[in-house]
Amino acid sequence: MLWSKQYAEFGLSDIYEKVQNGERLSYEDGMRLFECKNPLAVGALAFSMRLRLHGKNTYFVRNRHINYSNICLINCLFCAFRRKENEEGAFTQTHETILEKVCADDGIPFAEVHVVGGCHPTLRLSWFEELFKKILIARPKAVIKAFTAMEIAYFAKQEKCSVLEVLERLKLSGLSMLTGGGAEIFEPVLRKYLCPNKISADEYLSIHGTAHSLGLKSNCSMLFGHIENFAQRVDHLCRLREQQDKSGGFVCFIPLPYLPQNNELSGEYQEKLAKIFDNAQFKNNSDVHMGLERLRTIAIARLMLDNIPHIKAYWVMLGVKTAQAALAFGADDLDGTIVEEHIGHMAGANSSQALTRTELEQMIKDSGLTPVSRDPLFRKTAQ
Ligand code: V47
């Protein structure tokens, strides 16, 4: 129960009214929510919106992550996962290893197989087409979610064909949806510093739009808490919302908090960049400062992204406790069992590698909400 009087005290009466009436929030509204002195009030508003959209239903998935290789030709400053070919710690898994992992379930097949790596120098599109066919022969009910938009753009370059052709070929071999990764932060100057060789924001959005036009669904994300300011976060959310108005295929938004270990961005360099960009909001120890800020960002994402159905509290990067708290700040999904994860853990995520179905259900029930088992397309599953 929210009291309009409280929101009047924070100068947010109009935003409160808009949310209650299901009206769209503006860029300026987003900025005011970031500046509000009471993150709990912002969280309560987001929770009321998620109750309107989903009731108490809170989703999780029995899934298996496959990070097929960490060898990647592009160098993003925030990435702790990437290795050069022949560098210590570089790995590439074989089809056989991947199939063993996908089939090593607990008797109930995984509902989602999530496949992500990087821009690999030698693996070609046909390698993945064959892999997906083999996965679906071994586990016909699994839904394959794979690749970031960056990987799709890279395949198009490798194969000297269009993004549309790459996506058509992948769809034919069994791909159901794209992951949300690779969005990072859209603001062009910051993006050039953080990931100089990555596709632009427009390309990211256009690749998702093309996927949607083929009937493929996708997720989307934002990497936050590095050197960006609030205005850049709100701008990022508005661009995703605009794309969703056009193409409509985003299923879920994933706010990814920057983890500072083992990557080039952290420490003094992060501080230096924040100064160059005159970033008044920069705090140089994100782990200490980011608890409530992370929750507030999740809440604002829920409130701004009125056309994206689900908001994910990705427990791997957020940590289990913050992910559970995020369920009271507008998130309605916890992702899943995962089993094995490298990208966040190599950057210092202190969460475990896996959660059981029972643990996920308990986290949701302890929040007074109702666990619902889903596949990556958010269709309810029996198990
Ligand atoms: O694109 C990289 C991010 C993403 C760091 O679609 C980092 O359901 C924090 O996109 N600190 C990959 N984040 C993960 C991802 C994802 C995960 C779970 C589910 C889904 C989905 C997508 O991780 C990258 C990048 O934005 N990342 N390094 C870091 N140091």
GROMACS .gro file of C-alpha atoms and ligand atoms in nm:
model
  413
    1MET     CA    1   0.000   0.000   0.000
    2LEU     CA    2   0.148   0.334  -0.105
    3TRP     CA    3   0.042   0.668   0.035
    4SER     CA    4   0.035   0.957  -0.208
    5LYS     CA    5   0.111   1.194   0.085
    6GLN     CA    6   0.457   1.040   0.126
    7TYR     CA    7   0.534   1.094  -0.242
    8ALA     CA    8   0.422   1.455  -0.213
    9GLU     CA    9   0.687   1.495   0.060
   10PHE     CA   10   0.954   1.380  -0.187
   11GLY     CA   11   0.815   1.604  -0.463
   12LEU     CA   12   0.715   1.295  -0.662
   13SER     CA   13   0.333   1.324  -0.658
   14ASP     CA   14   0.312   1.347  -1.036
   15ILE     CA   15   0.533   1.041  -1.087
   16TYR     CA   16   0.330   0.851  -0.827
   17GLU     CA   17   0.010   0.939  -1.017
   18LYS     CA   18   0.160   0.837  -1.352
   19VAL     CA   19   0.268   0.498  -1.216
   20GLN     CA   20  -0.073   0.437  -1.056
   21ASN     CA   21  -0.243   0.523  -1.389
   22GLY     CA   22  -0.004   0.313  -1.599
   23GLU     CA   23   0.129   0.622  -1.781
   24ARG     CA   24   0.476   0.640  -1.936
   25LEU     CA   25   0.752   0.816  -1.738
   26SER     CA   26   0.970   1.072  -1.915
   27TYR     CA   27   1.351   1.101  -1.920
   28GLU     CA   28   1.319   1.384  -1.663
   29ASP     CA   29   1.107   1.160  -1.439
   30GLY     CA   30   1.382   0.898  -1.452
   31MET     CA   31   1.639   1.158  -1.345
   32ARG     CA   32   1.420   1.274  -1.056
   33LEU     CA   33   1.387   0.915  -0.935
   34PHE     CA   34   1.768   0.885  -0.930
   35GLU     CA   35   1.791   1.208  -0.734
   36CYS     CA   36   1.517   1.122  -0.481
   37LYS     CA   37   1.662   1.107  -0.130
   38ASN     CA   38   1.461   0.799  -0.042
   39PRO     CA   39   1.547   0.486  -0.245
   40LEU     CA   40   1.285   0.287  -0.052
   41ALA     CA   41   1.008   0.512  -0.187
   42VAL     CA   42   1.137   0.449  -0.541
   43GLY     CA   43   1.150   0.076  -0.467
   44ALA     CA   44   0.793   0.068  -0.335
   45LEU     CA   45   0.668   0.238  -0.650
   46ALA     CA   46   0.848  -0.018  -0.867
   47PHE     CA   47   0.710  -0.301  -0.652
   48SER     CA   48   0.356  -0.169  -0.702
   49MET     CA   49   0.415  -0.171  -1.079
   50ARG     CA   50   0.550  -0.528  -1.080
   51LEU     CA   51   0.247  -0.638  -0.873
   52ARG     CA   52   0.019  -0.482  -1.136
   53LEU     CA   53   0.208  -0.662  -1.416
   54HIS     CA   54   0.271  -1.004  -1.260
   55GLY     CA   55   0.088  -1.026  -0.930
   56LYS     CA   56   0.307  -1.223  -0.688
   57ASN     CA   57   0.442  -1.451  -0.963
   58THR     CA   58   0.821  -1.458  -0.948
   59TYR     CA   59   1.011  -1.652  -1.209
   60PHE     CA   60   1.312  -1.881  -1.217
   61VAL     CA   61   1.449  -2.125  -1.474
   62ARG     CA   62   1.625  -2.461  -1.457
   63ASN     CA   63   1.912  -2.357  -1.681
   64ARG     CA   64   2.267  -2.442  -1.775
   65HIS     CA   65   2.517  -2.178  -1.885
   66ILE     CA   66   2.772  -2.278  -2.146
   67ASN     CA   67   3.065  -2.037  -2.188
   68TYR     CA   68   3.209  -2.228  -2.486
   69SER     CA   69   3.532  -2.026  -2.503
   70ASN     CA   70   3.696  -1.723  -2.344
   71ILE     CA   71   3.915  -1.650  -2.646
   72CYS     CA   72   3.798  -1.321  -2.791
   73LEU     CA   73   3.942  -1.083  -3.048
   74ILE     CA   74   3.794  -0.771  -2.895
   75ASN     CA   75   3.915  -0.609  -2.578
   76CYS     CA   76   3.662  -0.450  -2.341
   77LEU     CA   77   3.814  -0.272  -2.041
   78PHE     CA   78   3.562  -0.417  -1.793
   79CYS     CA   79   3.602  -0.779  -1.904
   80ALA     CA   80   3.790  -1.025  -1.681
   81PHE     CA   81   3.678  -1.328  -1.883
   82ARG     CA   82   3.855  -1.262  -2.214
   83ARG     CA   83   4.188  -1.428  -2.303
   84LYS     CA   84   4.400  -1.400  -2.616
   85GLU     CA   85   4.465  -1.716  -2.818
   86ASN     CA   86   4.756  -1.907  -2.654
   87GLU     CA   87   4.739  -1.693  -2.339
   88GLU     CA   88   4.743  -1.880  -2.007
   89GLY     CA   89   4.391  -1.970  -1.902
   90ALA     CA   90   4.248  -1.960  -2.256
   91PHE     CA   91   3.998  -2.239  -2.323
   92THR     CA   92   3.767  -2.364  -2.597
   93GLN     CA   93   3.528  -2.650  -2.527
   94THR     CA   94   3.452  -2.926  -2.776
   95HIS     CA   95   3.102  -3.026  -2.888
   96GLU     CA   96   3.144  -3.345  -2.684
   97THR     CA   97   3.226  -3.156  -2.362
   98ILE     CA   98   2.934  -2.919  -2.415
   99LEU     CA   99   2.692  -3.203  -2.482
  100GLU     CA  100   2.807  -3.382  -2.168
  101LYS     CA  101   2.736  -3.065  -1.968
  102VAL     CA  102   2.393  -3.011  -2.125
  103CYS     CA  103   2.297  -3.374  -2.054
  104ALA     CA  104   2.431  -3.375  -1.696
  105ASP     CA  105   2.097  -3.273  -1.546
  106ASP     CA  106   1.944  -3.412  -1.230
  107GLY     CA  107   1.700  -3.632  -1.421
  108ILE     CA  108   1.483  -3.341  -1.535
  109PRO     CA  109   1.624  -3.182  -1.854
  110PHE     CA  110   1.727  -2.816  -1.839
  111ALA     CA  111   1.455  -2.585  -1.975
  112GLU     CA  112   1.717  -2.336  -2.098
  113VAL     CA  113   2.062  -2.374  -2.246
  114HIS     CA  114   2.239  -2.033  -2.242
  115VAL     CA  115   2.540  -2.021  -2.477
  116VAL     CA  116   2.782  -1.726  -2.477
  117GLY     CA  117   3.153  -1.683  -2.553
  118GLY     CA  118   3.322  -1.403  -2.748
  119CYS     CA  119   3.448  -1.318  -3.095
  120HIS     CA  120   3.652  -1.634  -3.150
  121PRO     CA  121   3.921  -1.623  -3.418
  122THR     CA  122   3.851  -1.966  -3.572
  123LEU     CA  123   3.511  -2.103  -3.467
  124ARG     CA  124   3.272  -2.049  -3.757
  125LEU     CA  125   2.895  -2.017  -3.770
  126SER     CA  126   2.863  -2.379  -3.897
  127TRP     CA  127   3.030  -2.500  -3.574
  128PHE     CA  128   2.741  -2.347  -3.377
  129GLU     CA  129   2.474  -2.464  -3.621
  130GLU     CA  130   2.597  -2.821  -3.571
  131LEU     CA  131   2.621  -2.772  -3.194
  132PHE     CA  132   2.262  -2.648  -3.164
  133LYS     CA  133   2.130  -2.938  -3.374
  134LYS     CA  134   2.318  -3.186  -3.153
  135ILE     CA  135   2.188  -3.022  -2.834
  136LEU     CA  136   1.829  -3.045  -2.959
  137ILE     CA  137   1.870  -3.410  -3.062
  138ALA     CA  138   2.000  -3.491  -2.712
  139ARG     CA  139   1.751  -3.265  -2.529
  140PRO     CA  140   1.455  -3.192  -2.765
  141LYS     CA  141   1.267  -2.985  -2.505
  142ALA     CA  142   1.553  -2.750  -2.422
  143VAL     CA  143   1.518  -2.392  -2.545
  144ILE     CA  144   1.844  -2.245  -2.675
  145LYS     CA  145   1.923  -1.883  -2.587
  146ALA     CA  146   2.259  -1.780  -2.727
  147PHE     CA  147   2.500  -1.505  -2.827
  148THR     CA  148   2.517  -1.134  -2.772
  149ALA     CA  149   2.446  -0.896  -3.059
  150MET     CA  150   2.825  -0.849  -3.084
  151GLU     CA  151   2.874  -1.217  -3.166
  152ILE     CA  152   2.600  -1.196  -3.431
  153ALA     CA  153   2.769  -0.893  -3.595
  154TYR     CA  154   3.100  -1.081  -3.584
  155PHE     CA  155   2.951  -1.388  -3.759
  156ALA     CA  156   2.813  -1.163  -4.033
  157LYS     CA  157   3.162  -1.021  -4.089
  158GLN     CA  158   3.324  -1.367  -4.082
  159GLU     CA  159   3.071  -1.514  -4.325
  160LYS     CA  160   3.057  -1.200  -4.541
  161CYS     CA  161   2.680  -1.198  -4.524
  162SER     CA  162   2.405  -0.991  -4.360
  163VAL     CA  163   2.294  -1.005  -3.996
  164LEU     CA  164   1.956  -1.121  -4.126
  165GLU     CA  165   2.116  -1.422  -4.298
  166VAL     CA  166   2.313  -1.514  -3.983
  167LEU     CA  167   1.999  -1.501  -3.773
  168GLU     CA  168   1.798  -1.700  -4.029
  169ARG     CA  169   2.064  -1.974  -4.031
  170LEU     CA  170   2.078  -1.984  -3.650
  171LYS     CA  171   1.699  -1.994  -3.625
  172LEU     CA  172   1.692  -2.289  -3.865
  173SER     CA  173   1.946  -2.473  -3.650
  174GLY     CA  174   1.738  -2.429  -3.335
  175LEU     CA  175   1.815  -2.088  -3.180
  176SER     CA  176   1.509  -1.942  -3.001
  177MET     CA  177   1.644  -1.622  -2.859
  178LEU     CA  178   1.943  -1.389  -2.815
  179THR     CA  179   2.088  -1.306  -2.474
  180GLY     CA  180   2.086  -0.947  -2.353
  181GLY     CA  181   2.465  -0.917  -2.321
  182GLY     CA  182   2.683  -0.663  -2.500
  183ALA     CA  183   2.463  -0.358  -2.440
  184GLU     CA  184   2.705  -0.218  -2.178
  185ILE     CA  185   2.627   0.155  -2.180
  186PHE     CA  186   2.494   0.316  -2.497
  187GLU     CA  187   2.631   0.671  -2.459
  188PRO     CA  188   2.879   0.686  -2.753
  189VAL     CA  189   3.179   0.865  -2.597
  190LEU     CA  190   3.182   0.644  -2.287
  191ARG     CA  191   3.120   0.335  -2.499
  192LYS     CA  192   3.426   0.411  -2.715
  193TYR     CA  193   3.643   0.423  -2.403
  194LEU     CA  194   3.500   0.113  -2.238
  195CYS     CA  195   3.471  -0.115  -2.539
  196PRO     CA  196   3.641   0.049  -2.835
  197ASN     CA  197   3.597  -0.246  -3.072
  198LYS     CA  198   3.240  -0.330  -2.987
  199ILE     CA  199   2.940  -0.259  -3.211
  200SER     CA  200   2.771   0.077  -3.151
  201ALA     CA  201   2.445   0.122  -2.958
  202ASP     CA  202   2.256   0.164  -3.286
  203GLU     CA  203   2.399  -0.162  -3.421
  204TYR     CA  204   2.312  -0.343  -3.097
  205LEU     CA  205   1.954  -0.220  -3.116
  206SER     CA  206   1.924  -0.287  -3.489
  207ILE     CA  207   2.047  -0.649  -3.452
  208HIS     CA  208   1.785  -0.711  -3.183
  209GLY     CA  209   1.525  -0.547  -3.409
  210THR     CA  210   1.622  -0.781  -3.695
  211ALA     CA  211   1.598  -1.082  -3.464
  212HIS     CA  212   1.251  -0.967  -3.354
  213SER     CA  213   1.142  -0.931  -3.718
  214LEU     CA  214   1.222  -1.302  -3.765
  215GLY     CA  215   1.014  -1.399  -3.464
  216LEU     CA  216   1.318  -1.455  -3.245
  217LYS     CA  217   1.291  -1.308  -2.895
  218SER     CA  218   1.575  -1.149  -2.700
  219ASN     CA  219   1.680  -1.002  -2.368
  220CYS     CA  220   1.855  -0.670  -2.315
  221SER     CA  221   2.086  -0.536  -2.046
  222MET     CA  222   2.281  -0.243  -1.905
  223LEU     CA  223   2.624  -0.254  -1.738
  224PHE     CA  224   2.617   0.007  -1.463
  225GLY     CA  225   2.818   0.130  -1.164
  226HIS     CA  226   3.149   0.184  -1.351
  227ILE     CA  227   3.206   0.540  -1.475
  228GLU     CA  228   2.865   0.630  -1.613
  229ASN     CA  229   2.640   0.888  -1.451
  230PHE     CA  230   2.265   0.878  -1.383
  231ALA     CA  231   2.182   1.068  -1.703
  232GLN     CA  232   2.358   0.800  -1.906
  233ARG     CA  233   2.166   0.525  -1.727
  234VAL     CA  234   1.832   0.694  -1.796
  235ASP     CA  235   1.931   0.758  -2.159
  236HIS     CA  236   2.018   0.387  -2.195
  237LEU     CA  237   1.678   0.280  -2.059
  238CYS     CA  238   1.496   0.524  -2.289
  239ARG     CA  239   1.676   0.385  -2.596
  240LEU     CA  240   1.579   0.028  -2.505
  241ARG     CA  241   1.218   0.139  -2.455
  242GLU     CA  242   1.218   0.313  -2.794
  243GLN     CA  243   1.350  -0.001  -2.967
  244GLN     CA  244   1.087  -0.212  -2.790
  245ASP     CA  245   0.814   0.024  -2.919
  246LYS     CA  246   0.941  -0.050  -3.271
  247SER     CA  247   1.015  -0.422  -3.262
  248GLY     CA  248   0.849  -0.560  -2.949
  249GLY     CA  249   1.063  -0.873  -2.897
  250PHE     CA  250   1.249  -0.793  -2.573
  251VAL     CA  251   1.135  -1.033  -2.304
  252CYS     CA  252   1.348  -0.933  -2.009
  253PHE     CA  253   1.589  -0.658  -1.899
  254ILE     CA  254   1.899  -0.747  -1.698
  255PRO     CA  255   2.071  -0.473  -1.495
  256LEU     CA  256   2.435  -0.589  -1.460
  257PRO     CA  257   2.634  -0.424  -1.178
  258TYR     CA  258   2.999  -0.373  -1.273
  259LEU     CA  259   3.234  -0.608  -1.083
  260PRO     CA  260   3.580  -0.461  -1.045
  261GLN     CA  261   3.823  -0.752  -1.008
  262ASN     CA  262   4.081  -0.871  -1.264
  263ASN     CA  263   3.995  -0.620  -1.532
  264GLU     CA  264   4.165  -0.316  -1.681
  265LEU     CA  265   3.894  -0.070  -1.585
  266SER     CA  266   3.911  -0.108  -1.210
  267GLY     CA  267   4.107   0.098  -0.957
  268GLU     CA  268   4.304   0.404  -1.059
  269TYR     CA  269   4.204   0.388  -1.423
  270GLN     CA  270   3.834   0.384  -1.332
  271GLU     CA  271   3.892   0.688  -1.110
  272LYS     CA  272   4.088   0.867  -1.385
  273LEU     CA  273   3.816   0.805  -1.645
  274ALA     CA  274   3.547   0.921  -1.403
  275LYS     CA  275   3.744   1.247  -1.362
  276ILE     CA  276   3.789   1.289  -1.739
  277PHE     CA  277   3.412   1.250  -1.778
  278ASP     CA  278   3.350   1.484  -1.486
  279ASN     CA  279   3.130   1.223  -1.328
  280ALA     CA  280   2.996   1.366  -1.002
  281GLN     CA  281   2.828   1.037  -0.914
  282PHE     CA  282   3.146   0.827  -0.922
  283LYS     CA  283   3.233   0.636  -0.604
  284ASN     CA  284   3.567   0.463  -0.610
  285ASN     CA  285   3.472   0.152  -0.418
  286SER     CA  286   3.161   0.020  -0.585
  287ASP     CA  287   3.112  -0.275  -0.350
  288VAL     CA  288   3.084  -0.053  -0.043
  289HIS     CA  289   2.867   0.213  -0.201
  290MET     CA  290   2.652   0.021  -0.441
  291GLY     CA  291   2.405  -0.180  -0.226
  292LEU     CA  292   2.108   0.056  -0.227
  293GLU     CA  293   2.217   0.219  -0.553
  294ARG     CA  294   2.193  -0.116  -0.728
  295LEU     CA  295   1.843  -0.168  -0.590
  296ARG     CA  296   1.739   0.184  -0.687
  297THR     CA  297   1.867   0.128  -1.044
  298ILE     CA  298   1.668  -0.195  -1.070
  299ALA     CA  299   1.357  -0.013  -0.946
  300ILE     CA  300   1.400   0.271  -1.196
  301ALA     CA  301   1.448   0.018  -1.477
  302ARG     CA  302   1.113  -0.138  -1.382
  303LEU     CA  303   0.944   0.200  -1.380
  304MET     CA  304   1.094   0.329  -1.706
  305LEU     CA  305   1.072   0.008  -1.911
  306ASP     CA  306   0.693  -0.003  -1.919
  307ASN     CA  307   0.694  -0.209  -2.240
  308ILE     CA  308   0.944  -0.479  -2.138
  309PRO     CA  309   0.760  -0.746  -1.941
  310HIS     CA  310   1.030  -0.878  -1.706
  311ILE     CA  311   1.317  -0.743  -1.495
  312LYS     CA  312   1.582  -0.993  -1.392
  313ALA     CA  313   1.768  -0.988  -1.060
  314TYR     CA  314   2.072  -1.178  -1.184
  315TRP     CA  315   2.194  -1.336  -0.862
  316VAL     CA  316   2.537  -1.427  -1.004
  317MET     CA  317   2.644  -1.062  -1.043
  318LEU     CA  318   2.426  -0.903  -0.773
  319GLY     CA  319   2.496  -1.167  -0.509
  320VAL     CA  320   2.216  -1.381  -0.369
  321LYS     CA  321   2.117  -1.142  -0.089
  322THR     CA  322   2.089  -0.832  -0.311
  323ALA     CA  323   1.905  -1.038  -0.574
  324GLN     CA  324   1.648  -1.141  -0.316
  325ALA     CA  325   1.610  -0.781  -0.196
  326ALA     CA  326   1.565  -0.677  -0.563
  327LEU     CA  327   1.238  -0.873  -0.563
  328ALA     CA  328   1.103  -0.596  -0.336
  329PHE     CA  329   1.239  -0.331  -0.577
  330GLY     CA  330   1.057  -0.427  -0.895
  331ALA     CA  331   1.239  -0.737  -1.022
  332ASP     CA  332   1.018  -1.037  -1.095
  333ASP     CA  333   1.279  -1.292  -1.208
  334LEU     CA  334   1.585  -1.453  -1.048
  335ASP     CA  335   1.733  -1.622  -1.358
  336GLY     CA  336   1.816  -1.979  -1.267
  337THR     CA  337   2.026  -2.270  -1.156
  338ILE     CA  338   2.314  -2.165  -1.393
  339VAL     CA  339   2.545  -2.457  -1.281
  340GLU     CA  340   2.867  -2.303  -1.416
  341GLU     CA  341   2.949  -1.938  -1.484
  342HIS     CA  342   3.276  -1.765  -1.578
  343ILE     CA  343   3.211  -1.402  -1.682
  344GLY     CA  344   3.098  -1.269  -1.343
  345HIS     CA  345   3.308  -1.502  -1.133
  346MET     CA  346   3.631  -1.407  -1.311
  347ALA     CA  347   3.545  -1.042  -1.233
  348GLY     CA  348   3.505  -1.117  -0.862
  349ALA     CA  349   3.144  -1.232  -0.818
  350ASN     CA  350   3.136  -1.399  -0.477
  351SER     CA  351   2.814  -1.591  -0.539
  352SER     CA  352   2.829  -1.969  -0.575
  353GLN     CA  353   2.841  -2.135  -0.919
  354ALA     CA  354   2.495  -2.284  -0.890
  355LEU     CA  355   2.169  -2.261  -0.697
  356THR     CA  356   1.928  -2.551  -0.673
  357ARG     CA  357   1.567  -2.525  -0.774
  358THR     CA  358   1.475  -2.561  -0.405
  359GLU     CA  359   1.703  -2.271  -0.306
  360LEU     CA  360   1.556  -2.045  -0.575
  361GLU     CA  361   1.201  -2.135  -0.468
  362GLN     CA  362   1.288  -2.070  -0.104
  363MET     CA  363   1.436  -1.725  -0.182
  364ILE     CA  364   1.111  -1.635  -0.355
  365LYS     CA  365   0.879  -1.781  -0.089
  366ASP     CA  366   1.075  -1.607   0.189
  367SER     CA  367   1.001  -1.278   0.011
  368GLY     CA  368   0.627  -1.347   0.035
  369LEU     CA  369   0.606  -1.416  -0.339
  370THR     CA  370   0.505  -1.712  -0.555
  371PRO     CA  371   0.771  -1.916  -0.739
  372VAL     CA  372   0.695  -1.995  -1.103
  373SER     CA  373   0.921  -2.223  -1.305
  374ARG     CA  374   0.968  -2.092  -1.661
  375ASP     CA  375   1.163  -2.145  -1.982
  376PRO     CA  376   1.368  -1.859  -2.139
  377LEU     CA  377   1.061  -1.731  -2.321
  378PHE     CA  378   0.884  -1.707  -1.983
  379ARG     CA  379   0.642  -1.989  -2.064
  380LYS     CA  380   0.551  -2.170  -1.747
  381THR     CA  381   0.709  -2.516  -1.717
  382ALA     CA  382   0.592  -2.809  -1.511
  383GLN     CA  383   0.928  -2.859  -1.344
  384V47     O1  384   2.786  -0.842  -2.197
  384V47     C1  385   3.129  -0.828  -1.843
  384V47     C2  386   2.876  -0.813  -1.852
  384V47     C3  387   2.760  -0.955  -1.984
  384V47     C4  388   3.162  -0.763  -1.640
  384V47     O2  389   2.026  -1.266  -2.150
  384V47     C5  390   3.024  -0.769  -1.662
  384V47     O3  391   1.938  -1.382  -1.990
  384V47     C6  392   2.982  -0.701  -1.448
  384V47     O4  393   2.474  -1.062  -2.066
  384V47     N1  394   3.114  -0.689  -1.421
  384V47     C7  395   2.738  -1.102  -2.012
  384V47     N2  396   2.934  -0.740  -1.568
  384V47     C8  397   2.629  -1.160  -1.922
  384V47     C9  398   2.492  -1.141  -1.978
  384V47    C10  399   2.379  -1.221  -1.928
  384V47    C11  400   2.389  -1.288  -1.808
  384V47    C12  401   2.280  -1.362  -1.763
  384V47    C13  402   2.165  -1.372  -1.837
  384V47    C14  403   2.157  -1.306  -1.958
  384V47    C15  404   2.033  -1.318  -2.039
  384V47    C16  405   2.264  -1.230  -2.005
  384V47     O5  406   2.827  -0.943  -1.860
  384V47    C17  407   2.847  -0.879  -2.078
  384V47    C18  408   2.880  -0.758  -1.994
  384V47     O6  409   2.779  -0.661  -2.003
  384V47     N3  410   3.009  -0.808  -1.789
  384V47     N4  411   3.224  -0.801  -1.751
  384V47    C19  412   3.207  -0.718  -1.513
  384V47     N5  413   3.336  -0.702  -1.485
   0.00000   0.00000   0.00000
